[in-house]
CSV table of C-alpha atoms in Angstrom, one decimal:
chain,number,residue,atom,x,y,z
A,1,UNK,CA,169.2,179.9,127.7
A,2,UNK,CA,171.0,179.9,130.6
A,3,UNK,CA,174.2,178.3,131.7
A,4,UNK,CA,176.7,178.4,134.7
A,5,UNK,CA,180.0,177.6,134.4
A,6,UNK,CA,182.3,175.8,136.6
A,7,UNK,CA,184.8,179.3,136.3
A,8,UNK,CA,181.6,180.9,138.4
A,9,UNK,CA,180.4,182.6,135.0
A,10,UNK,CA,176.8,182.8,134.2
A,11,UNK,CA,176.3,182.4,129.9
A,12,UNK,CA,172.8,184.1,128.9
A,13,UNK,CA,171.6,183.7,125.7
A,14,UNK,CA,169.5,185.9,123.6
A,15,UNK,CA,167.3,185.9,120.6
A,16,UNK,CA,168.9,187.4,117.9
A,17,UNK,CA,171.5,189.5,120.2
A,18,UNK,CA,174.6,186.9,121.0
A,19,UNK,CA,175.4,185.8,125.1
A,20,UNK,CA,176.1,188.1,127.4
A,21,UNK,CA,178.8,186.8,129.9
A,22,UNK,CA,178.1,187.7,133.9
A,23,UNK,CA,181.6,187.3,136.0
A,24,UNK,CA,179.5,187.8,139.6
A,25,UNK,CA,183.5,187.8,141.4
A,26,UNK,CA,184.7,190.9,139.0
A,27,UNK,CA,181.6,192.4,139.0
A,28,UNK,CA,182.0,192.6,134.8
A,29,UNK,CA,180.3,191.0,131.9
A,30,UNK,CA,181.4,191.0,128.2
A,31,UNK,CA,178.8,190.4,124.7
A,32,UNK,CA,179.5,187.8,122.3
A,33,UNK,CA,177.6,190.3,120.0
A,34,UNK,CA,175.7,188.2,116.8
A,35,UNK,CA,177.2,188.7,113.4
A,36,UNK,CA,175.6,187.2,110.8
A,37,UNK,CA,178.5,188.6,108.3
A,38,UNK,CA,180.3,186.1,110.0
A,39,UNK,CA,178.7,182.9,110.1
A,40,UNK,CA,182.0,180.9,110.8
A,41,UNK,CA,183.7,183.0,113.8
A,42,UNK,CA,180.4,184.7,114.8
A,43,UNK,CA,177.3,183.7,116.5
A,44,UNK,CA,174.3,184.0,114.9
A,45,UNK,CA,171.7,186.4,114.5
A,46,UNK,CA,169.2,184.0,115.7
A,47,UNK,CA,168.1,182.3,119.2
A,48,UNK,CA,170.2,180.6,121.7
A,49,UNK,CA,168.4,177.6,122.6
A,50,UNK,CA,170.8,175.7,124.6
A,51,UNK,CA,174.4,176.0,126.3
A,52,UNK,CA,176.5,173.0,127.0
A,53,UNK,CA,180.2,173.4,128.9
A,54,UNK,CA,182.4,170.5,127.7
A,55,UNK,CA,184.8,169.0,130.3
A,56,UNK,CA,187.8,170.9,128.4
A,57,UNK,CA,186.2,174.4,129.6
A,58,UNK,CA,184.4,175.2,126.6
A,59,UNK,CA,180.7,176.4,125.7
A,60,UNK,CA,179.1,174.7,123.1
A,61,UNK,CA,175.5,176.3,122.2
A,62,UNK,CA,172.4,175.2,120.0
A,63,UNK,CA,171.3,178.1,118.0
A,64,UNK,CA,168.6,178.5,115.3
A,65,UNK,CA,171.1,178.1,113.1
A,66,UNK,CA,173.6,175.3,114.1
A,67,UNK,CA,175.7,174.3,116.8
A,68,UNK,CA,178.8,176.9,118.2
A,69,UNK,CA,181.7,176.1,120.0
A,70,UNK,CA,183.3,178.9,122.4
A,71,UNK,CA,187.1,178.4,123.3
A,72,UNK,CA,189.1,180.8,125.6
A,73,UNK,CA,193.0,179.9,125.9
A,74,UNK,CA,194.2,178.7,129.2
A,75,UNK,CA,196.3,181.5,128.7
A,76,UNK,CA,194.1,184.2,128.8
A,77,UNK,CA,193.7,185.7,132.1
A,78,UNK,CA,190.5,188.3,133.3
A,79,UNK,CA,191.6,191.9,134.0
A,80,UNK,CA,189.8,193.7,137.1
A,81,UNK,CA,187.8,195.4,134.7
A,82,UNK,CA,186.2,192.0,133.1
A,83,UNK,CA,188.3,192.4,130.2
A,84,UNK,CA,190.5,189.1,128.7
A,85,UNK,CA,193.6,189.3,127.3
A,86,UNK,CA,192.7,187.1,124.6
A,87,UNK,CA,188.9,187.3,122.6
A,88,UNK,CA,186.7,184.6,122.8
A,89,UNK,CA,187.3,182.1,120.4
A,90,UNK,CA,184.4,181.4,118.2
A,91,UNK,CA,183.7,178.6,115.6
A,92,UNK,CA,180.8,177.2,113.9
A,93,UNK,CA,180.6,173.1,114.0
A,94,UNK,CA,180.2,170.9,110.9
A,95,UNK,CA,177.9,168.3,111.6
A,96,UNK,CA,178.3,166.8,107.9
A,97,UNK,CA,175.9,165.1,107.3
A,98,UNK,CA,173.5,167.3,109.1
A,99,UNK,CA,172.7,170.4,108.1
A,100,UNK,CA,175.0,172.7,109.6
A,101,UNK,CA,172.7,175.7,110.2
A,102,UNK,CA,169.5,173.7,111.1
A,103,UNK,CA,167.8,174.5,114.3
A,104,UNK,CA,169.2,173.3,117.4
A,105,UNK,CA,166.8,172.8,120.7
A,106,UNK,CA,168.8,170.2,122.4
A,107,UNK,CA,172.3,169.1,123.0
A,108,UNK,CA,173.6,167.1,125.8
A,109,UNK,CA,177.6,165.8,126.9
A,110,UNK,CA,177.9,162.5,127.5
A,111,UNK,CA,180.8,159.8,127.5
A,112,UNK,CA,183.0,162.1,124.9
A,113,UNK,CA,179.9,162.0,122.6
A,114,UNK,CA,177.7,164.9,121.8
A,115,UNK,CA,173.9,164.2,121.3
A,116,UNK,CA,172.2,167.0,119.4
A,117,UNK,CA,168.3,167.1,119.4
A,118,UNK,CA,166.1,169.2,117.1
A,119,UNK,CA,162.2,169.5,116.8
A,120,UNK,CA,163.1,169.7,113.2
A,121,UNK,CA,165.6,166.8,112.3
A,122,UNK,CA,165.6,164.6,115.6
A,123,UNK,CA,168.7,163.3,116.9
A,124,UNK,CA,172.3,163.2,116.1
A,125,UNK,CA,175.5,161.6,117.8
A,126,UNK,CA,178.9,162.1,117.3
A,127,UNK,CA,182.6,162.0,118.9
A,128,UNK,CA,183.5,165.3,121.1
A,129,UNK,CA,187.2,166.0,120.6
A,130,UNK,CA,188.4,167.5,123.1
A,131,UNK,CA,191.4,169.8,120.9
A,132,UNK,CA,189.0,170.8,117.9
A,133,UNK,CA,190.0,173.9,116.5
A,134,UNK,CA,188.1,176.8,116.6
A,135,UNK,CA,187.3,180.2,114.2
A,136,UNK,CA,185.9,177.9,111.4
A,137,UNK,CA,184.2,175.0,111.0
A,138,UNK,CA,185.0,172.3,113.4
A,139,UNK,CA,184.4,169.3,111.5
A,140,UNK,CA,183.4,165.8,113.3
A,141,UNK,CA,180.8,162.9,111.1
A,142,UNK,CA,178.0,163.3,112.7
A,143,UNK,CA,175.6,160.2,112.7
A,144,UNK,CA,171.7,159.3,113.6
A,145,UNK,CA,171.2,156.5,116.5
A,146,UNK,CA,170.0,153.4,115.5
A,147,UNK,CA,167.2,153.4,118.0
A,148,UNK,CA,165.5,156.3,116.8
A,149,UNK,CA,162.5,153.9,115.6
A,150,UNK,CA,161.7,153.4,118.9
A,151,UNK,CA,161.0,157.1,120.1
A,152,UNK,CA,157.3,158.0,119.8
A,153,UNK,CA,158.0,161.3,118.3
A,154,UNK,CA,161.0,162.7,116.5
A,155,UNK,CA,160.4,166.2,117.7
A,156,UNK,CA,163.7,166.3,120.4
A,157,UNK,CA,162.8,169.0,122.9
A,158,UNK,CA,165.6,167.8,125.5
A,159,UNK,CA,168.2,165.7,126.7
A,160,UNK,CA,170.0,165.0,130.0
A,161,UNK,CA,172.2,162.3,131.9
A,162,UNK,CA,170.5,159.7,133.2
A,163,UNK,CA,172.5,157.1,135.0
A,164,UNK,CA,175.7,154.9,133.9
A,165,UNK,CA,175.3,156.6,130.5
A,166,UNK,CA,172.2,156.9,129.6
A,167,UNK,CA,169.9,159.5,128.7
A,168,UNK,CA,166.8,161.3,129.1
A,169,UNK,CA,165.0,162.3,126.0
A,170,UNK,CA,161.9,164.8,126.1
A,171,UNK,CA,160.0,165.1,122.8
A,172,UNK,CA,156.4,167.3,122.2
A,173,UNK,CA,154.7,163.4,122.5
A,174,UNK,CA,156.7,161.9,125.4
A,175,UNK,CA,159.7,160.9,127.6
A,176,UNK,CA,161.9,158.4,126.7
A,177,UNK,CA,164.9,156.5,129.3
A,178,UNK,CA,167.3,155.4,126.6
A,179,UNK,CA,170.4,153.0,126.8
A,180,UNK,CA,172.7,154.0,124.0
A,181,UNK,CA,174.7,151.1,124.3
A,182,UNK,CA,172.0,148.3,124.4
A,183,UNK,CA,169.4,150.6,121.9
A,184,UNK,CA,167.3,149.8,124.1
A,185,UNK,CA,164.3,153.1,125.2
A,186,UNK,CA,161.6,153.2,127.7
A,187,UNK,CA,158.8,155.6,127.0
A,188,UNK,CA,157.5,157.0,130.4
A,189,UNK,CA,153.4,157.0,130.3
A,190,UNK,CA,151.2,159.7,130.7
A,191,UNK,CA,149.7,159.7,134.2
A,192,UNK,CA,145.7,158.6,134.1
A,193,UNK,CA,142.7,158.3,137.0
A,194,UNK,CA,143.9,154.5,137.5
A,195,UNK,CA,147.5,154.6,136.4
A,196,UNK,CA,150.2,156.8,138.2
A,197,UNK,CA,152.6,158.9,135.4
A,198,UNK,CA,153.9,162.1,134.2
A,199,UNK,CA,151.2,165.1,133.5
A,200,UNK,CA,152.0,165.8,129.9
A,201,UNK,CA,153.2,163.9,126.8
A,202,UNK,CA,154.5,167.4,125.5
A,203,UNK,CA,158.4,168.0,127.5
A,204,UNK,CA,159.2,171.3,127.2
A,205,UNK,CA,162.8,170.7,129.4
A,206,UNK,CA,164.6,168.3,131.9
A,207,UNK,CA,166.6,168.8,134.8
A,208,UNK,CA,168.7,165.7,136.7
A,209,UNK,CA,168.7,166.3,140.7
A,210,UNK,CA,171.2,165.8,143.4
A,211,UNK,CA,170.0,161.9,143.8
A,212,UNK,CA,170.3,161.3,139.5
A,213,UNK,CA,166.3,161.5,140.0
């Protein structure tokens, strides 16, 4: 995965080797190595499928084994050799009653809620607080959407905004528009000789443009 910041960082995230942290203005980087002696203040020795920044600064990141939240302290300030004064912050989140190390291929920020999307498990909603603590796990009741009937497949491969609050939802056997506040979801067709549409069923990501498109 791959994720820039609003500080101007640029997250990448590895299979089984942590996220590397570019600082293109400092000309440094730091590792958020992968411990899996740590499965609470560490990341993962598994993939990182997704990163997310939250409007408090923070990176939240879908792994193969549960959702991480990274936290750095207003307080800590970058040294001219890419060095912080303070570590990385680094906590696990509980997702009770999800599993909390299932696989993670999706998430998405929206309205103070966190979506989270999995080929595995399908989707979850819950409330994004903005001062959850950090170094163990953050614990928020996470819930399934009552609309979930009406995707055509359960396998979540992505999620983005859409407009006034709603979201795009890829799966491997279609896109859906869905209104989270009217449960309402519109699956986009497939594209035929006669009938104008997308070229695949299977969504492998999305990506919003300038005009919301």
């Amino acid at each position: 995965s791959v994720l820039a910041s609003r500080d101007g960082r640029i997250w990448l995230g590895f299979a089984f080797q942590g996220v590397q942290i570019l600082d293109p203005a400092n000309h440094a980087s730091q590792i958020l190595a992968a411990d899996p002696a740590r499965p609470l203040q560490a990341l993962p020795a598994s993939q990182i499928m997704v990163a997310r920044e939250a409007d408090s600064g923070d990176i939240l990141l879908g792994t193969g084994h549960g959702v991480y939240r990274v936290h750095q302290s207003a307080a800590a300030q970058t040294s001219r050799t890419g060095r912080s004064a303070q570590p990385w912050q680094i906590g696990r989140i509980d997702l009770a009653p999800r599993d909390n190390v299932e696989r993670t291929t999706s998430l998405l920020i929206a309205h103070d809620r966190l979506w989270v999307g999995s080929n595995r498990d399908s989707l979850w909603q819950l409330p994004l607080a903005a001062d959850m603590p950090t170094g163990s796990d953050d614990k928020l009741r996470a819930s399934r959407p009552a609309l979930l009937p009406q995707l055509a497949d359960q396998r979540i491969t992505s999620l983005e905004n859409a407009d006034n609050g709603n979201l795009w939802v890829g799966t491997q056997n279609g896109l859906h528009w869905v209104d989270p506040q009217q449960q309402r979801v519109i699956r986009i067709p497939v594209g035929t000789a006669t009938a104008p549409g997308i070229s695949s069923a299977n969504i492998v990501s999305t990506l919003t443009d300038r005009q919301g498109r």
